[in-house]
Short mmCIF file of N, CA and C in Angstrom, two decimals:
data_model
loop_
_atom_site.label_atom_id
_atom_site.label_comp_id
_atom_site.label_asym_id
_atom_site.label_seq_id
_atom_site.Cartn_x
_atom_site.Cartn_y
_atom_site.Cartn_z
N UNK A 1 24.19 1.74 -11.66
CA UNK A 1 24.51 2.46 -12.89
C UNK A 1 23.35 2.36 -13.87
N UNK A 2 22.53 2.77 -13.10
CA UNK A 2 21.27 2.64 -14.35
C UNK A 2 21.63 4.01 -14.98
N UNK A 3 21.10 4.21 -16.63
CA UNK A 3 20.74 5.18 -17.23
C UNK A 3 19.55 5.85 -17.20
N UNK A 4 19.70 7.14 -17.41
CA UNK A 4 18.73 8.04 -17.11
C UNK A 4 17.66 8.26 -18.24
N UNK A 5 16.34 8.50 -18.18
CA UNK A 5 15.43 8.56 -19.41
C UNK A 5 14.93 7.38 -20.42
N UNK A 6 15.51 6.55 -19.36
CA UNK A 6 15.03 4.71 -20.23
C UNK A 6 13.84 4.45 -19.28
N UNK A 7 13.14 3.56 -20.19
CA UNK A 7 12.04 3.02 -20.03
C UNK A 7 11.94 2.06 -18.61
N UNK A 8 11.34 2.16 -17.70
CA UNK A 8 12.07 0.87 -16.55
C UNK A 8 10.68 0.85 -16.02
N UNK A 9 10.67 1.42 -14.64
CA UNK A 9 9.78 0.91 -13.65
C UNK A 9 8.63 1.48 -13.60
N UNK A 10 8.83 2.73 -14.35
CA UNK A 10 7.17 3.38 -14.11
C UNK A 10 6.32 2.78 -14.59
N UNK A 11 6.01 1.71 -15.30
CA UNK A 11 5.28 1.47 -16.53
C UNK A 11 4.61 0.45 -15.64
N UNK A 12 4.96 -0.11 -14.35
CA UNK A 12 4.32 -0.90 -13.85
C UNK A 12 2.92 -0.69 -13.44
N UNK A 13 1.99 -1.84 -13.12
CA UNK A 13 0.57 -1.13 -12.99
C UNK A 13 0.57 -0.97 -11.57
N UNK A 14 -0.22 0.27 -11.35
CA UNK A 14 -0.54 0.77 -10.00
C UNK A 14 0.53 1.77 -9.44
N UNK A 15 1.91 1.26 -10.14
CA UNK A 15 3.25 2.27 -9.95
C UNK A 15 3.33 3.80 -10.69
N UNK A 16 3.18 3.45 -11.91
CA UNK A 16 3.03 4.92 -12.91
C UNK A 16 1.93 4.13 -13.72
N UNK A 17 1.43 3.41 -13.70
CA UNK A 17 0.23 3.53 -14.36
C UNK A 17 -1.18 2.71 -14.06
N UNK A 18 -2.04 3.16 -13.51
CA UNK A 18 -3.35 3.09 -13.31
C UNK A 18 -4.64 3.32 -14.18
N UNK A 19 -5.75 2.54 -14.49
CA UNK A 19 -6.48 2.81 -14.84
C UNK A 19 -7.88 1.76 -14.90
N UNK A 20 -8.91 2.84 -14.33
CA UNK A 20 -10.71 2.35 -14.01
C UNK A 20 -11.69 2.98 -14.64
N UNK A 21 -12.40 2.77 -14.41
CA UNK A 21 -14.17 3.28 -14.79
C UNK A 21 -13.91 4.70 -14.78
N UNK A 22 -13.33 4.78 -13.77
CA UNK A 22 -13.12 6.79 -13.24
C UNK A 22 -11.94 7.13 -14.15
N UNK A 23 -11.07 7.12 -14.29
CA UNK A 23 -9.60 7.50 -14.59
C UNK A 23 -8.49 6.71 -15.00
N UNK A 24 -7.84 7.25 -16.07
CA UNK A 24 -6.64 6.33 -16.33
C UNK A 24 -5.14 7.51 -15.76
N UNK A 25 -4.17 7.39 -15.78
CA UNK A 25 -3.29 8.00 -14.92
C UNK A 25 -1.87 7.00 -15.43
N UNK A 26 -0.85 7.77 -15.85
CA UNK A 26 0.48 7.00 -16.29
C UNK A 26 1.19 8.74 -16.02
N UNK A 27 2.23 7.63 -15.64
CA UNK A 27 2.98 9.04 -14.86
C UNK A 27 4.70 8.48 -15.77
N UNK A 28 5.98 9.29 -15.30
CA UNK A 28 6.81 9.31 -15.76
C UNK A 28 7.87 10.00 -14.58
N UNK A 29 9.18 9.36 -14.36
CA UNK A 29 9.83 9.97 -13.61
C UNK A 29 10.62 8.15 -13.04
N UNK A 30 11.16 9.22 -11.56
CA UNK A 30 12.32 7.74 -10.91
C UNK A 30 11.44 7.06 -10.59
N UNK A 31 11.32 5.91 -11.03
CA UNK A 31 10.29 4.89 -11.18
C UNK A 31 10.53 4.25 -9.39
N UNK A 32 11.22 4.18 -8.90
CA UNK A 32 11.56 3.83 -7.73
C UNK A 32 10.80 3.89 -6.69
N UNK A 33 10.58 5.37 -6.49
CA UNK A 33 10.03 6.16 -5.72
C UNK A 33 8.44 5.90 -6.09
N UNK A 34 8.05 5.85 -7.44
CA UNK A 34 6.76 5.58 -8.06
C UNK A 34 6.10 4.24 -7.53
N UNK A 35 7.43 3.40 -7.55
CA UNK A 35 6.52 1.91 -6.84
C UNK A 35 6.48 1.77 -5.47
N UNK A 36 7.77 2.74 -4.45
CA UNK A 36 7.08 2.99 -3.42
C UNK A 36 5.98 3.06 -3.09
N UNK A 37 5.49 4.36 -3.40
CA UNK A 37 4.24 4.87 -3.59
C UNK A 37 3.26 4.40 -4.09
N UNK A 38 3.48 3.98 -5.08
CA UNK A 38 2.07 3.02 -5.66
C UNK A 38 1.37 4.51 -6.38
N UNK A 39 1.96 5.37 -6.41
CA UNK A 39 1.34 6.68 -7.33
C UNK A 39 0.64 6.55 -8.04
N UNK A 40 0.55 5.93 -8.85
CA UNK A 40 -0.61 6.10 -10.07
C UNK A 40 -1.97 5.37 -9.21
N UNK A 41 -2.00 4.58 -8.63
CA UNK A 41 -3.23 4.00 -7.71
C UNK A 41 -3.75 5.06 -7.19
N UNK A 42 -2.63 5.59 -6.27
CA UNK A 42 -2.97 6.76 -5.26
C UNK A 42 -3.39 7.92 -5.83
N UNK A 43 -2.88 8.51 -7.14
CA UNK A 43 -4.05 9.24 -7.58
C UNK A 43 -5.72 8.94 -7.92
N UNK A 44 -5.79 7.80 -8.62
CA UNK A 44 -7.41 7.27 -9.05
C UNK A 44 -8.02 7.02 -7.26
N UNK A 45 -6.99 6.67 -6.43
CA UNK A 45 -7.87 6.39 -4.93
C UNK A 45 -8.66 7.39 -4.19
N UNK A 46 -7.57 8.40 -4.69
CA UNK A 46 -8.07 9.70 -4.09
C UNK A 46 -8.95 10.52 -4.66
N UNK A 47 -9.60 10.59 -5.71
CA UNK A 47 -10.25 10.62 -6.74
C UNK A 47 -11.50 9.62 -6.44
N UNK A 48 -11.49 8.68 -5.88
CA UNK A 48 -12.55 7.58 -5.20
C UNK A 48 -12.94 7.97 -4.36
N UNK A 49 -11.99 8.08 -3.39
CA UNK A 49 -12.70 8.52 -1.69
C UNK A 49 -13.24 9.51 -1.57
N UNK A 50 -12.21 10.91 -2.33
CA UNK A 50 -13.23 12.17 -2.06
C UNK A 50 -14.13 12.62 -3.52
N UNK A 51 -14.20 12.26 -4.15
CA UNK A 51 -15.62 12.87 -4.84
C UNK A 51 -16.45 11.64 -5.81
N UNK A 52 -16.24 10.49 -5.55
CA UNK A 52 -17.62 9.83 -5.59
C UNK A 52 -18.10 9.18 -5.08
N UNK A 53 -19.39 8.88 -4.70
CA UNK A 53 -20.33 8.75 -4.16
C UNK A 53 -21.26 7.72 -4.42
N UNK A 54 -21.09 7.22 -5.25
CA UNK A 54 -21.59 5.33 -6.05
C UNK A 54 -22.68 5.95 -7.10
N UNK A 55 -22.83 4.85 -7.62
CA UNK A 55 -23.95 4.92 -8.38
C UNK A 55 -24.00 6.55 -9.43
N UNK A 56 -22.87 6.73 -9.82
CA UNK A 56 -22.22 7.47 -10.87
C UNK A 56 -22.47 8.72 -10.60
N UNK A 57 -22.88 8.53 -9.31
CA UNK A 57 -22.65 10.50 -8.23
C UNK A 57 -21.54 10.71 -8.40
N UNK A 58 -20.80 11.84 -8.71
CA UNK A 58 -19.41 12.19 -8.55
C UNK A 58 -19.66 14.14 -8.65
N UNK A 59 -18.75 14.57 -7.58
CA UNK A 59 -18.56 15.53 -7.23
C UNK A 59 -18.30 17.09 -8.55
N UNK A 60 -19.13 18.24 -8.69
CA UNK A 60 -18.92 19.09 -9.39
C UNK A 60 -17.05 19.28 -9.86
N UNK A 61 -16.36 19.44 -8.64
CA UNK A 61 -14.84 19.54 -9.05
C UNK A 61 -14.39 18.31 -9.57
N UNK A 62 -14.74 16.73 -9.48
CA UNK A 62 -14.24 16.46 -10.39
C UNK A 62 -15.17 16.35 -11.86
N UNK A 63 -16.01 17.03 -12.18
CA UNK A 63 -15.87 17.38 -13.37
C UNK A 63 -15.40 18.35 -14.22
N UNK A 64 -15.32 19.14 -13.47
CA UNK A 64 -14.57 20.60 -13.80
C UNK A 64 -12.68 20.03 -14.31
N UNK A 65 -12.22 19.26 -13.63
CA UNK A 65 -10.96 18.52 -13.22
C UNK A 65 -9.78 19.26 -12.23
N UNK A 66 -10.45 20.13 -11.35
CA UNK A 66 -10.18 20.63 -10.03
C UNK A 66 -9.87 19.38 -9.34
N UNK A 67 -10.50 18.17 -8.88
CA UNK A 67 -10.16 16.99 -8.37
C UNK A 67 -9.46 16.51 -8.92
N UNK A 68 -8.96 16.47 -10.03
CA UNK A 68 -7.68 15.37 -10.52
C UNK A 68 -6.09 16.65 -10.01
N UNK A 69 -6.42 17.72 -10.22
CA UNK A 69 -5.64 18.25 -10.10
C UNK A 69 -4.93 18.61 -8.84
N UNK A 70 -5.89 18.43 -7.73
CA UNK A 70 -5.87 18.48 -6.08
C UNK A 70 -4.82 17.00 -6.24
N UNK A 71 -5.60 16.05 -6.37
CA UNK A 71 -5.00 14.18 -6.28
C UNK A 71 -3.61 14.42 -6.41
N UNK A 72 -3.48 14.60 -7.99
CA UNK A 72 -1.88 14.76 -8.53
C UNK A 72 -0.86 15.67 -7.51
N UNK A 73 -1.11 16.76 -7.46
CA UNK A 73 -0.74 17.48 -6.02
C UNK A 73 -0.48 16.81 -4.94
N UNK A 74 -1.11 16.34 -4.11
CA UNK A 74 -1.15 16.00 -2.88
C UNK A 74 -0.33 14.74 -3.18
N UNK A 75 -0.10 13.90 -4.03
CA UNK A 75 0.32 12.63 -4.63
C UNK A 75 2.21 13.55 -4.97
N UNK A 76 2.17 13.82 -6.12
CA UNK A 76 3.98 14.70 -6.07
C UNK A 76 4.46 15.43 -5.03
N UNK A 77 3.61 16.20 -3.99
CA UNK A 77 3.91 17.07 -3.54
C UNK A 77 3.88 16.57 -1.78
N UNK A 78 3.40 15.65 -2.13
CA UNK A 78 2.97 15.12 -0.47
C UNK A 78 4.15 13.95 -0.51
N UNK A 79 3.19 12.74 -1.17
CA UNK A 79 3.33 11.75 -1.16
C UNK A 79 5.36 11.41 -1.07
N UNK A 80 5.48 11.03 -2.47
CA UNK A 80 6.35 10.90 -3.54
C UNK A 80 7.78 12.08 -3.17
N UNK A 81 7.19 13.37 -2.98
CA UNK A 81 8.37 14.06 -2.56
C UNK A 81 8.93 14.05 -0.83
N UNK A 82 7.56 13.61 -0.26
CA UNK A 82 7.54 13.69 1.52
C UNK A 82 8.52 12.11 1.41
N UNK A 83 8.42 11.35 0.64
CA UNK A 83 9.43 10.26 1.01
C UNK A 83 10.60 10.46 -0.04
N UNK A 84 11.32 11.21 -0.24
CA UNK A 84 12.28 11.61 -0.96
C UNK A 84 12.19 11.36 -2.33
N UNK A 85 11.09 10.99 -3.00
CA UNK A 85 11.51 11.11 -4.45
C UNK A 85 11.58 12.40 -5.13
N UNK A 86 11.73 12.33 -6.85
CA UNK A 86 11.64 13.43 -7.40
C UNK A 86 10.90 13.30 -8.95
#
C-alpha cells in the first residue's frame, strides 16, 4: 500500500540519480523498476561507451545532445520498459 507521487526510491544514487564529469541524470517514476535497472547509471554509461573517447574526445552528437537523447531512449524504452516497468 504504498502511495503514489511520494518521494521514495528514485532518489537513490545510480537508481534515479547519477552524476560525473560527463553528466548528471535524476529521473522520476516507480522507483522499483529504477533500482532494478540502475537507470540513471545506465544512462551516463551509455553516454561513456559510445561517444567518448578519453582525454576529453567526445563525439559531435553528444554535443549537439542527440546522444543523451538516444541513452534516455534505449534506457525507458529498452531497458526499464523490456523488464516491465513504467
Amino acid at each position: 500500500n504504498v502511495r503514489h507521487h511520494r518521494v521514495g526510491d528514485s532518489p537513490i544514487i545510480g537508481a534515479g540519480t547519477w552524476a560525473n564529469s560527463l553528466c548528471a541524470v535524476s529521473c522520476t517514476g516507480h522507483g522499483e523498476w529504477f533500482i532494478r535497472c540502475a537507470a540513471a547509471h545506465d544512462v551516463v554509461a551509455r553516454l561513456e561507451y559510445k561517444h567518448c573517447y578519453g582525454n576529453d574526445q567526445i563525439s559531435s552528437s553528444y554535443r549537439n545532445g542527440e546522444a543523451l537523447i538516444n541513452a534516455v531512449d534505449e534506457v525507458v524504452f529498452g531497458t526499464l520498459m523490456g523488464d516491465g516497468g513504467n
